[in-house]
mmCIF file of C-alpha atoms and ligand atoms in Angstrom:
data_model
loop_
_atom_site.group_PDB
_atom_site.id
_atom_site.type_symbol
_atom_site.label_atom_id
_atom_site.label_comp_id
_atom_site.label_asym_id
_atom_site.label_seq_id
_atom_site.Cartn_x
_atom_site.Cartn_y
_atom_site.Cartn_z
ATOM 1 C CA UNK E 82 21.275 0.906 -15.826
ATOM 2 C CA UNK E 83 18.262 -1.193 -16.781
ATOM 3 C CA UNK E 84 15.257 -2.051 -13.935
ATOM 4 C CA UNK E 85 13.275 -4.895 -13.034
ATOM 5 C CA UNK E 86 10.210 -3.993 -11.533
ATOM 6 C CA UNK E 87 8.917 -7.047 -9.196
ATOM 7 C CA UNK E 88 5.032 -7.656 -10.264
ATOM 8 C CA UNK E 89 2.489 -7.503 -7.403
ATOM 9 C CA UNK E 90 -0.475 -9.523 -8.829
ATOM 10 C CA UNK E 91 -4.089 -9.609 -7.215
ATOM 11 C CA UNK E 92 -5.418 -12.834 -9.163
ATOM 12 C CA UNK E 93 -4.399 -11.893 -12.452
ATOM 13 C CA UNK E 94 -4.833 -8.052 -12.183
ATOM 14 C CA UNK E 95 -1.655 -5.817 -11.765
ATOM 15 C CA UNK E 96 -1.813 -3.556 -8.382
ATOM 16 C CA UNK E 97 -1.730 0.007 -8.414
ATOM 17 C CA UNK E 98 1.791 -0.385 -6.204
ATOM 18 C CA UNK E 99 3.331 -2.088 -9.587
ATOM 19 C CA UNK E 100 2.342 0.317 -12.025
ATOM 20 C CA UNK E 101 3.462 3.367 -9.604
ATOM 21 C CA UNK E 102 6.822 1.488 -9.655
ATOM 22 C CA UNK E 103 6.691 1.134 -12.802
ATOM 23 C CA UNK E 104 6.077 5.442 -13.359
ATOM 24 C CA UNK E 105 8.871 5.616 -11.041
ATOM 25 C CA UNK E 106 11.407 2.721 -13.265
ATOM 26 C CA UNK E 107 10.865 5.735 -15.898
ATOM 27 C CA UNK E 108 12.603 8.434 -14.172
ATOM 28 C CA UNK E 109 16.002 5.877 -14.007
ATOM 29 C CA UNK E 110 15.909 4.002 -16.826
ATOM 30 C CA UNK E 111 14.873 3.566 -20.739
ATOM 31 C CA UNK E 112 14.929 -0.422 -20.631
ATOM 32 C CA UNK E 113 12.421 -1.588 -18.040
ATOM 33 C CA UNK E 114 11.537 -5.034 -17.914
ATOM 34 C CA UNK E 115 8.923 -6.742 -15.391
ATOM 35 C CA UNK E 116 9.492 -10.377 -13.038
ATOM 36 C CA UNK E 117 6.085 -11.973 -12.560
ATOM 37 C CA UNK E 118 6.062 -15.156 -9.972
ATOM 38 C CA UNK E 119 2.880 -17.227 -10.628
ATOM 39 C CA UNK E 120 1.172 -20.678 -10.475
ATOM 40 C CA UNK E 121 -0.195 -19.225 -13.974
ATOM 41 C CA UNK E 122 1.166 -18.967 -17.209
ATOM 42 C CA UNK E 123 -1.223 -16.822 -18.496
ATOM 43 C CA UNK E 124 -0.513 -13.878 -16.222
ATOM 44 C CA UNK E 125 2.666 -12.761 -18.501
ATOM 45 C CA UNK E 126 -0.114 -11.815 -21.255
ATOM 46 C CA UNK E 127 -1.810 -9.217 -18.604
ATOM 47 C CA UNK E 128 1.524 -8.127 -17.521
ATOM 48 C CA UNK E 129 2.991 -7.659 -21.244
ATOM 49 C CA UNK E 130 0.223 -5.326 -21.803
ATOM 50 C CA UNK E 131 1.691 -2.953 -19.172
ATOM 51 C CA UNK E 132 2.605 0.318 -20.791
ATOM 52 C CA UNK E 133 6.667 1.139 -20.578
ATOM 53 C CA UNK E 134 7.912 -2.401 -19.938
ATOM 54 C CA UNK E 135 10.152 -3.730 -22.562
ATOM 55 C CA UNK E 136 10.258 -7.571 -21.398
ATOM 56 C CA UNK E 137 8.277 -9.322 -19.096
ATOM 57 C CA UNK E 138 10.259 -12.612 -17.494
ATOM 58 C CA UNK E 139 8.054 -14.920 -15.853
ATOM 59 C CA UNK E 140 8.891 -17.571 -13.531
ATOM 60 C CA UNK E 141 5.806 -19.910 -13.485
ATOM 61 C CA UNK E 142 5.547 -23.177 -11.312
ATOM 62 C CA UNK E 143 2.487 -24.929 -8.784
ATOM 63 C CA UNK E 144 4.047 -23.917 -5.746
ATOM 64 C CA UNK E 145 4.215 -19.974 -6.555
ATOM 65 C CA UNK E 146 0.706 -19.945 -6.174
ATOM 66 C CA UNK E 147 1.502 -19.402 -2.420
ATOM 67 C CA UNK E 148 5.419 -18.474 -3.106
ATOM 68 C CA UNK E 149 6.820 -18.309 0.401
ATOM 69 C CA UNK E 150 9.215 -15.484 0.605
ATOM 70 C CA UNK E 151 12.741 -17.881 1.127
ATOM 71 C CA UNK E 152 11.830 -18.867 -2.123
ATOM 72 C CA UNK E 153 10.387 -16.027 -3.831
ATOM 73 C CA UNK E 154 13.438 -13.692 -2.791
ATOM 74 C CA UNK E 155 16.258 -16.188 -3.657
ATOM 75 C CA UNK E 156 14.298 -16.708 -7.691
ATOM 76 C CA UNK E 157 14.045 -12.421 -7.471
ATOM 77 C CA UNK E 158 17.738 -12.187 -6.551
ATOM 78 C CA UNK E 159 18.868 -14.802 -8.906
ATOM 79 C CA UNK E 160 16.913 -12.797 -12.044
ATOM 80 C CA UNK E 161 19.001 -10.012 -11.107
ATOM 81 C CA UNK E 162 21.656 -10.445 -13.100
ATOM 82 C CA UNK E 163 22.728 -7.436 -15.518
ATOM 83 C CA UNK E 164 19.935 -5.012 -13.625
ATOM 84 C CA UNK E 165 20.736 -1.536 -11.802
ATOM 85 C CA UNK E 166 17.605 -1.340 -9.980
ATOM 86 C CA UNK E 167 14.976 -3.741 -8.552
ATOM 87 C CA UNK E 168 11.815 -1.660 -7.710
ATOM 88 C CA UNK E 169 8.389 -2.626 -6.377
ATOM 89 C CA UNK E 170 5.634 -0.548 -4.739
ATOM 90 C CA UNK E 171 5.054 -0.045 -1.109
ATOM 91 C CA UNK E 172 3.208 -3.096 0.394
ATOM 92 C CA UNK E 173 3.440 -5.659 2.676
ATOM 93 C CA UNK E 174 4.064 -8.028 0.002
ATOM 94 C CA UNK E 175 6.991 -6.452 -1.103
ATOM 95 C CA UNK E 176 8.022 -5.219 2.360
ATOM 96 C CA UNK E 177 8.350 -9.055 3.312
ATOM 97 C CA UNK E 178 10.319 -9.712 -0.161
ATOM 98 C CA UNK E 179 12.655 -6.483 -0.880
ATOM 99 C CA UNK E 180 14.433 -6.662 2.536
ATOM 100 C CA UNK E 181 15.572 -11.124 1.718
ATOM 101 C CA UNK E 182 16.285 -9.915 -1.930
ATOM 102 C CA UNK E 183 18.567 -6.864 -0.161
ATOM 103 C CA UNK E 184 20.364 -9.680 2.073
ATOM 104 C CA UNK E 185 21.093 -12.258 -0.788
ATOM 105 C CA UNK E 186 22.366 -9.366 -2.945
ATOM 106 C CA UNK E 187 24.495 -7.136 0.024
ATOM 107 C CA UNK E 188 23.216 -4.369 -0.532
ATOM 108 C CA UNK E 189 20.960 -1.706 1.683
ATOM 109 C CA UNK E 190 17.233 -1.482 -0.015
ATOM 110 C CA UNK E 191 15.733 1.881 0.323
ATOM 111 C CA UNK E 192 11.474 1.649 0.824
ATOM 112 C CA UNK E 193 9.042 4.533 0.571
ATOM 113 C CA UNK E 194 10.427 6.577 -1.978
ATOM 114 C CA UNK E 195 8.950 9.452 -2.392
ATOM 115 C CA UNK E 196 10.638 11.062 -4.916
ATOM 116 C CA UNK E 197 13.501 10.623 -7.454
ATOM 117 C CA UNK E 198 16.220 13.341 -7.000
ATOM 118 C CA UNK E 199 18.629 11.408 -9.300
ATOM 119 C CA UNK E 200 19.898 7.949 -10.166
ATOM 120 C CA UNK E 201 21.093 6.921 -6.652
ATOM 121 C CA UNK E 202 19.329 10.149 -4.672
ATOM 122 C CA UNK E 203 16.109 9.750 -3.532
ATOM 123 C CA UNK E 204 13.545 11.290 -0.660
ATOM 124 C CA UNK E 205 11.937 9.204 1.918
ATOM 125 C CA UNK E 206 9.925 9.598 5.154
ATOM 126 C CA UNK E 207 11.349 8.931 8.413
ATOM 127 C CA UNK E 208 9.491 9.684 11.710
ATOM 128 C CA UNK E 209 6.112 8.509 10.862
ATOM 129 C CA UNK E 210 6.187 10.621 7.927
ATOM 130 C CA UNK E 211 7.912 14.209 10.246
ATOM 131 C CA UNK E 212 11.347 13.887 8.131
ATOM 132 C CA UNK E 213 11.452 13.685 4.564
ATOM 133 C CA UNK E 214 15.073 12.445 4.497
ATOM 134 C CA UNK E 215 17.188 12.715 1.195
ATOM 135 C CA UNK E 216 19.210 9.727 0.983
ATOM 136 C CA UNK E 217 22.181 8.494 -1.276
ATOM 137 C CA UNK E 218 22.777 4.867 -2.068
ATOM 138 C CA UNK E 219 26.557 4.247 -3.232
ATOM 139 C CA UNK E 220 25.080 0.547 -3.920
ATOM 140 C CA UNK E 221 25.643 -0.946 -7.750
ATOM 141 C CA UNK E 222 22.263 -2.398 -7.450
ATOM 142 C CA UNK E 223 19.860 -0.525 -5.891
ATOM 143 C CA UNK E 224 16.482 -2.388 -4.051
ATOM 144 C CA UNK E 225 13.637 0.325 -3.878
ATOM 145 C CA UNK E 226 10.032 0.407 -2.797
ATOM 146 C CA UNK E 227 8.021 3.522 -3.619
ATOM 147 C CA UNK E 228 4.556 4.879 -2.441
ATOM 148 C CA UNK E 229 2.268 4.206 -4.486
ATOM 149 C CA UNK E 230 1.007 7.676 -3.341
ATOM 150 C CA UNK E 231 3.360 9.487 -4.531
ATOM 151 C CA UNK E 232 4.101 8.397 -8.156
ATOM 152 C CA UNK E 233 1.561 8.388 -11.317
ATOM 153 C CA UNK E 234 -0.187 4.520 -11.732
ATOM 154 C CA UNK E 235 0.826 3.591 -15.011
ATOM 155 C CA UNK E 236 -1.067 2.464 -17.415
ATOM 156 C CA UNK E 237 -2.004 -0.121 -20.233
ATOM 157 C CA UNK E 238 -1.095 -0.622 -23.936
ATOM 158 C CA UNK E 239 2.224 -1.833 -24.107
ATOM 159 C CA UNK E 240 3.013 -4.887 -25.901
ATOM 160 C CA UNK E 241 6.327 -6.425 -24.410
ATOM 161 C CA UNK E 242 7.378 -9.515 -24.971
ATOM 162 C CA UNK E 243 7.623 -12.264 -22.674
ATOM 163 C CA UNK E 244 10.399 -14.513 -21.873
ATOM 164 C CA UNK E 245 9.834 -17.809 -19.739
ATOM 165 C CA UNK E 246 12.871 -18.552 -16.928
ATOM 166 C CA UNK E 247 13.213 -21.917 -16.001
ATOM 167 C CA UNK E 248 14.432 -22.433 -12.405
ATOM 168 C CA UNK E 249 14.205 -25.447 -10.502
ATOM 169 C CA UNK E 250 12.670 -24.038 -6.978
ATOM 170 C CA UNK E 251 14.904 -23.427 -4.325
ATOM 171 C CA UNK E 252 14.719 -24.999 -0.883
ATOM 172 C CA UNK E 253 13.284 -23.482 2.228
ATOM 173 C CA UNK E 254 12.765 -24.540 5.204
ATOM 174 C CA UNK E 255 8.990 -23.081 5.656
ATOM 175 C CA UNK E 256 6.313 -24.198 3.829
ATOM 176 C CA UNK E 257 2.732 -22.406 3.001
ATOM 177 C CA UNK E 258 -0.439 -23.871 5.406
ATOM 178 C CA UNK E 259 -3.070 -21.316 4.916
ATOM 179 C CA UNK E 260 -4.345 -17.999 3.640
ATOM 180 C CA UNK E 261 -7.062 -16.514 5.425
ATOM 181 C CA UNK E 262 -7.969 -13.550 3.270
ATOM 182 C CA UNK E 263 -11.084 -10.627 4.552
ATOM 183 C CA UNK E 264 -13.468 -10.837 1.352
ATOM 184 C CA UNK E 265 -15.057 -7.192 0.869
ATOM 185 C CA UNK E 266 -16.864 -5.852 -2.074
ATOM 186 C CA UNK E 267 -16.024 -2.444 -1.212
ATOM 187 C CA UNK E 268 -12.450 -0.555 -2.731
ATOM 188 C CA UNK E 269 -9.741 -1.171 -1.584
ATOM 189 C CA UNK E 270 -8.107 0.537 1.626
ATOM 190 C CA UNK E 271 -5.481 1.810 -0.534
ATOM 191 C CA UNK E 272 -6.212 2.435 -3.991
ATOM 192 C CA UNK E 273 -9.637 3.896 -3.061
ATOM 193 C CA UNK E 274 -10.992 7.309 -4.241
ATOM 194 C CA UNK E 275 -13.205 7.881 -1.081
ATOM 195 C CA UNK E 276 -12.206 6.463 2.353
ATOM 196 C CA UNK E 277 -14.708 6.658 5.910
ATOM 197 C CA UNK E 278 -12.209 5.945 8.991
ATOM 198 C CA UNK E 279 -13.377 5.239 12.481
ATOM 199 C CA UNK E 280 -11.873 5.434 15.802
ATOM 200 C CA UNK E 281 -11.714 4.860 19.230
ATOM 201 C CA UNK E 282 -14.931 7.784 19.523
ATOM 202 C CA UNK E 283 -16.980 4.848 18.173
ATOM 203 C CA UNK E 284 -17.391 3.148 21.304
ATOM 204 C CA UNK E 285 -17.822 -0.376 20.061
ATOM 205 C CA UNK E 286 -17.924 -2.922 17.206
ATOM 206 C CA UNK E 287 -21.627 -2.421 17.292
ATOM 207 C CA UNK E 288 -21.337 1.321 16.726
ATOM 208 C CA UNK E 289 -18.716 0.585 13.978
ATOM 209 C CA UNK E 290 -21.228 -0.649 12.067
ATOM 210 C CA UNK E 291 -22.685 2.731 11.488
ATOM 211 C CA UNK E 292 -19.036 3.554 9.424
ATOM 212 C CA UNK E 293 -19.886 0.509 7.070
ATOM 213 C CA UNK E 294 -22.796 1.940 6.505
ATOM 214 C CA UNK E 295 -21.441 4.985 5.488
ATOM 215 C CA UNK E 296 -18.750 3.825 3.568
ATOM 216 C CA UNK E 297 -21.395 1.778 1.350
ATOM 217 C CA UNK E 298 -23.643 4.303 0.575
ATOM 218 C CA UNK E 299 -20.490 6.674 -0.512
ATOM 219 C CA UNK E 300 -18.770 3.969 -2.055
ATOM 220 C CA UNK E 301 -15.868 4.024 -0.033
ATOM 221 C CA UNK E 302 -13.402 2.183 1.422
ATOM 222 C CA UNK E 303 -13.474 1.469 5.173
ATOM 223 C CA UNK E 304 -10.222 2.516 7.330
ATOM 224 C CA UNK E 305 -9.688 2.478 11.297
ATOM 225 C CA UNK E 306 -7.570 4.197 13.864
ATOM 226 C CA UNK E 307 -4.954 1.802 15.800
ATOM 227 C CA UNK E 308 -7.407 2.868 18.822
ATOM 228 C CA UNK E 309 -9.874 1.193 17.125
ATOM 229 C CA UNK E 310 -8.244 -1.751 15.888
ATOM 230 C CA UNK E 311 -7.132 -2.861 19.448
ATOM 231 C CA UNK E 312 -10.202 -2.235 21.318
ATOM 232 C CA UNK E 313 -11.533 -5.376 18.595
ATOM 233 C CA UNK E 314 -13.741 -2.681 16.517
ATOM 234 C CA UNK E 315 -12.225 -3.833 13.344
ATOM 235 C CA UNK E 316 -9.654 -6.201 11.941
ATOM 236 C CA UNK E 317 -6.326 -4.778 11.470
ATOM 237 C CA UNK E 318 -6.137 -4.992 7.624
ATOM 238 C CA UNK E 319 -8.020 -1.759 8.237
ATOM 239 C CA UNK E 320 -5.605 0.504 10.216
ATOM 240 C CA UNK E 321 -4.659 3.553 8.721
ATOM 241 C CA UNK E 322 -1.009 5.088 9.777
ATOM 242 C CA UNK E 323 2.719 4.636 10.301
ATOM 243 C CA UNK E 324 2.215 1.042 11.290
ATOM 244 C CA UNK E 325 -1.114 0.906 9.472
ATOM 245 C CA UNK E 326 -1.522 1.539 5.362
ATOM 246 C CA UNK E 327 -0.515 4.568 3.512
ATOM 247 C CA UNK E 328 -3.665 6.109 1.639
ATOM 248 C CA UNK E 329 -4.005 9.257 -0.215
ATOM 249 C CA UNK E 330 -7.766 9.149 -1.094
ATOM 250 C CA UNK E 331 -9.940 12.130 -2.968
ATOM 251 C CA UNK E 332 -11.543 12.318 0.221
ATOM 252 C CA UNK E 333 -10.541 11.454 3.756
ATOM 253 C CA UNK E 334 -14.028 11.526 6.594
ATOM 254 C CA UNK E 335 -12.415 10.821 9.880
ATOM 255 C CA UNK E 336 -15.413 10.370 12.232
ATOM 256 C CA UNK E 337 -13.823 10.009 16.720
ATOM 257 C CA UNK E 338 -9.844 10.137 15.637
ATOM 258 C CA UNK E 339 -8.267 12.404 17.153
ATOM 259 C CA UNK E 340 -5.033 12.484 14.838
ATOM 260 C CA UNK E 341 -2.089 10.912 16.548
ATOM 261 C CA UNK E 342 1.038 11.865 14.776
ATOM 262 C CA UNK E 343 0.872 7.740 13.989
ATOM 263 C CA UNK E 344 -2.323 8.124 12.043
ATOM 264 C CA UNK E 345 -1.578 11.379 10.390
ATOM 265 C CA UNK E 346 1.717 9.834 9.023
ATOM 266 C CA UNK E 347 -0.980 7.683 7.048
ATOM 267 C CA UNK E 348 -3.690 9.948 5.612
ATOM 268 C CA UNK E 349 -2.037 12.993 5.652
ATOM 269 C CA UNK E 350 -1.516 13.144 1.623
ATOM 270 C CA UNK E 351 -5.053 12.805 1.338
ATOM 271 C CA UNK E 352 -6.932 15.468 -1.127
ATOM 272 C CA UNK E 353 -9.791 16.349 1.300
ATOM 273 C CA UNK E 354 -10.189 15.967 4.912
ATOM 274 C CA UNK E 355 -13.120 15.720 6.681
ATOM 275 C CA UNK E 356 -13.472 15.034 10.583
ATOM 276 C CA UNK E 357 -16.377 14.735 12.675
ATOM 277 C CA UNK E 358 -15.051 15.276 16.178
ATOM 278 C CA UNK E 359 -16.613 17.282 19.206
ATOM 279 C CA UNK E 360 -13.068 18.210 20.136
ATOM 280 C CA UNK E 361 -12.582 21.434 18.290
ATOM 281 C CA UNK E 362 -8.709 20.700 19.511
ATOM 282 C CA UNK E 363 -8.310 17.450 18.270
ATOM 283 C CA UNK E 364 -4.906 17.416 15.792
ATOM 284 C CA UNK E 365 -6.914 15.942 13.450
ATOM 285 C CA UNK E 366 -9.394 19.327 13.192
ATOM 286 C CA UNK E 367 -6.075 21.147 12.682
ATOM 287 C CA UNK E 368 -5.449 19.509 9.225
ATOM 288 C CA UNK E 369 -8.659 19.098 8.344
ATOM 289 C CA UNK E 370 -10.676 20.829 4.948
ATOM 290 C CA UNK E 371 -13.735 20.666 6.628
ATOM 291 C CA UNK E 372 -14.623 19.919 10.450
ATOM 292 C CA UNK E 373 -18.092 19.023 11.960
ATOM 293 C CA UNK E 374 -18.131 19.598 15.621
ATOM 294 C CA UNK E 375 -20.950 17.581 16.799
ATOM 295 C CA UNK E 376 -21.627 13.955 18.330
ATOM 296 C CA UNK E 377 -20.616 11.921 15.894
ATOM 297 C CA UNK E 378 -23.574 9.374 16.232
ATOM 298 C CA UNK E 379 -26.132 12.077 15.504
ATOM 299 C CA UNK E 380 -24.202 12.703 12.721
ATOM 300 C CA UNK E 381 -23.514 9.622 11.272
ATOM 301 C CA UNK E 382 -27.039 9.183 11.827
ATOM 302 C CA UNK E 383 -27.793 11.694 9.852
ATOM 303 C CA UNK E 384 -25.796 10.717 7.155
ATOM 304 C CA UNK E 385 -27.198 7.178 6.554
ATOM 305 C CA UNK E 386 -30.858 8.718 6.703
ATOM 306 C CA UNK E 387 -29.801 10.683 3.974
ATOM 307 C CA UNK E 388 -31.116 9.526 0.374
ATOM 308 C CA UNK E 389 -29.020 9.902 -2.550
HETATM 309 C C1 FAD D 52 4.741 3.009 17.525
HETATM 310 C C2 FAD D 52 3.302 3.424 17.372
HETATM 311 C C3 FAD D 52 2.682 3.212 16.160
HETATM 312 C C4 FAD D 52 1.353 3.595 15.991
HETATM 313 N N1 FAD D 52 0.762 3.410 14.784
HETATM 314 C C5 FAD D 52 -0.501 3.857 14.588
HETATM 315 C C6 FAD D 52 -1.131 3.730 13.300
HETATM 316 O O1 FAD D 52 -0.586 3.179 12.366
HETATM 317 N N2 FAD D 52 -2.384 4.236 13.163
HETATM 318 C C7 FAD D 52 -3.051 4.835 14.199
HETATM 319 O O2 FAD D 52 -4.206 5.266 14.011
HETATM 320 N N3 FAD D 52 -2.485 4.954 15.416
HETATM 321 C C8 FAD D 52 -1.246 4.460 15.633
HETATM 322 N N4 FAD D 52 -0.691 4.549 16.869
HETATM 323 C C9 FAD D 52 -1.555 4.969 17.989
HETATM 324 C C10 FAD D 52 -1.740 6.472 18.079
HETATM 325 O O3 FAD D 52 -0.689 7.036 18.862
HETATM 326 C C11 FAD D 52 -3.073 6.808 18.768
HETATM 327 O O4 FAD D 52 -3.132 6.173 20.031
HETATM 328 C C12 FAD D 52 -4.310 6.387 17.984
HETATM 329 O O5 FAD D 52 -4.196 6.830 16.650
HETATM 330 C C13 FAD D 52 -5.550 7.009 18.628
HETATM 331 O O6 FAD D 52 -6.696 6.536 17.963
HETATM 332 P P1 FAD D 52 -8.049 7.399 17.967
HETATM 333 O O7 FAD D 52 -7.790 8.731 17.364
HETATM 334 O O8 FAD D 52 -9.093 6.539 17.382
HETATM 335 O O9 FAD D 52 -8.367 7.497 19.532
HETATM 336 P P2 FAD D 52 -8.352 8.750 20.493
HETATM 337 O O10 FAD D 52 -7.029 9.419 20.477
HETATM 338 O O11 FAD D 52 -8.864 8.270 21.808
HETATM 339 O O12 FAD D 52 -9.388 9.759 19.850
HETATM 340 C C14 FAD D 52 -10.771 9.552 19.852
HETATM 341 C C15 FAD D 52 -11.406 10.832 19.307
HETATM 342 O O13 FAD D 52 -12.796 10.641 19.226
HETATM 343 C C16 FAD D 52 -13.448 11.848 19.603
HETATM 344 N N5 FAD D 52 -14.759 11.486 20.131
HETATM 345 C C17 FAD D 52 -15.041 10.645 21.175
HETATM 346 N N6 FAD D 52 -16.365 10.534 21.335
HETATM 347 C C18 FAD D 52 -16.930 11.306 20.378
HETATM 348 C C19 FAD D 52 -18.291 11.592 20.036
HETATM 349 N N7 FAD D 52 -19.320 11.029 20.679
HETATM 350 N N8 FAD D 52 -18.502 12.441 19.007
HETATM 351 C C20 FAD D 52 -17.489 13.013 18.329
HETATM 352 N N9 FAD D 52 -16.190 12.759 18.607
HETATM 353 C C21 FAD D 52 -15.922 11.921 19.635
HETATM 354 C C22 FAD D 52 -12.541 12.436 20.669
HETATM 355 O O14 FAD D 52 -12.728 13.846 20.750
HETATM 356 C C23 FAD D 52 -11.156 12.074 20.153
HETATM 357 O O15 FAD D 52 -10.633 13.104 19.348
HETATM 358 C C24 FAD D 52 0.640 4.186 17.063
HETATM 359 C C25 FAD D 52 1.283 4.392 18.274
HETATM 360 C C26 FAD D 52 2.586 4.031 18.435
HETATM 361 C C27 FAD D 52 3.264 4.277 19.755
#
């Protein structure tokens, strides 16, 4: 059975949830072709340069520049046609796509698979991450998100060729207003190598501020408890856990989380893990490579006086 792997662009640059779904396409299929939604035409070239993909099929018109989902999933289920599998990483832009695409199609998507047991078998968390469950589609076509986590990122030098679909839009009854996007020049939550998370120890959004700091002189990414999100600390496009992102950074420094079974279910996959808590009990301490039991402010004090 041949797969379609739904492209996640940021501007025109694959994300690293595309080409881990496009590591996992592998383990199913030898003919994997790509779908690509954009305003611009130019993106197939990027996307045809994706290693593994035989044909990329691009849908291009104005209004996908902000594609609402009605009409993104009804052009997604509609290119379906002759495919076993639709597959797309873990993310909330697929998460608000897969599920229509499953609807239009009848059939039950499976999301954050973990591993590939066989052509219709795979493993998935359950529980915040407590239950790796083995599940069993008996579905012709099969709708699948997988951690980007947990698979290889593919990479470039392909050469596939690109085919242009013309499809008049559908209708929908929403229509795109706005996109208010958080501008950072720091990695992203997800995809980053080295991540500082803060929580509710912090105290305040001033105090946060110290965790920025932090994060910028180690070049990381920033991350957040849920504690810290709702007490205003931080914007919710930081929170790390089961409602939160998934990361699985080189190196994890959790400075005042305690490591709620919530926020483990996020970071837990992470390579090293580093707390700073004055609770020798905390769960997070438990998991942890390395644990600094002090006030965090003295030592995140110390760590920004520090010159590299
Ligand atoms: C359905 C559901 C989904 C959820 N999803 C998420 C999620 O996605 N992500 C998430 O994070 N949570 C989630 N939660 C919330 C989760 O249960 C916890 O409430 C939350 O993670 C706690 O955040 P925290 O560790 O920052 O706060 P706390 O549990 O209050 O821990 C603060 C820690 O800071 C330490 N500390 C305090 N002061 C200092 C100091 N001066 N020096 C050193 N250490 C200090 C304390 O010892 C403590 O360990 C969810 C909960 C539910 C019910």
């Amino acid at each position: 059975m041949s797969a379609l792997i739904l492209i996640e662009l940021n501007g025109s640059e694959v994300s690293a949830n595309s080409r881990a779904a496009i590591t996992a396409a592998t383990q199913l299929s030898d003919t994997i072709d790509a779908l690509v939604l954009t305003n611009n035409a130019s993106n197939g070239t990027s996307v045809s340069a994706l290693a593994g993909i035989n044909t990329v099929k691009i849908i291009v018109d104005d209004s996908l520049e902000n594609a609402n989902v009605e009409v993104a999933s009804k052009l997604i289920a509609d290119a379906m046609s002759g495919y076993g599998y639709l597959i797309s990483g873990s993310s909330t832009f697929s998460k608000n796509i897969l599920p229509r695409v499953g609807a239009l199609l009848d059939v039950q998507p499976i999301s954050d698979v973990c591993e590939i047991k066989s052509n219709n078998t795979f493993v998935r968390p359950l529980y915040a991450g407590n239950v790796m469950a083995t599940v069993e589609s008996s579905d012709e076509t099969i709708v699948m998100t997988v951690r980007a986590t947990a698979f290889e990122h593919s990479g470039d030098g392909g050469s596939a060729s690109i085919e242009t679909i013309t499809s008049s839009m559908p209708e929908s009854n929403s229509e795109f207003i706005s996109l208010q996007e958080s501008e950072s020049e720091r990695p992203e939550l997800t995809t980053a190598e080295r991540i500082v998370s803060g929580g509710r120890g912090l105290g305040s959004k001033e105090n946060f501020t110290l965790i920025e700091q932090l994060a910028d002189k180690l070049d990381a990414a920033i991350g957040a408890s849920r504690a810290a999100v709702d007490a205003g600390f931080i914007s919710n496009d930081y929170q790390v856990g089961q409602t939160g992102k998934v990361v699985a950074p080189k190196l994890y420094l959790a400075v005042g989380i305690s490591g709620a079974i919530q926020h483990l279910a996020g970071m837990k996959d992470s390579q090293v893990i580093v707390v700073i808590n004055n609770d020798p009990d905390a769960p997070m301490s438990r998991m942890a490579d390395l644990v600094w039991q002090v006030d965090l402010f003295d030592a995140l004090n110390e760590l920004n006086a520090y010159q590299v």
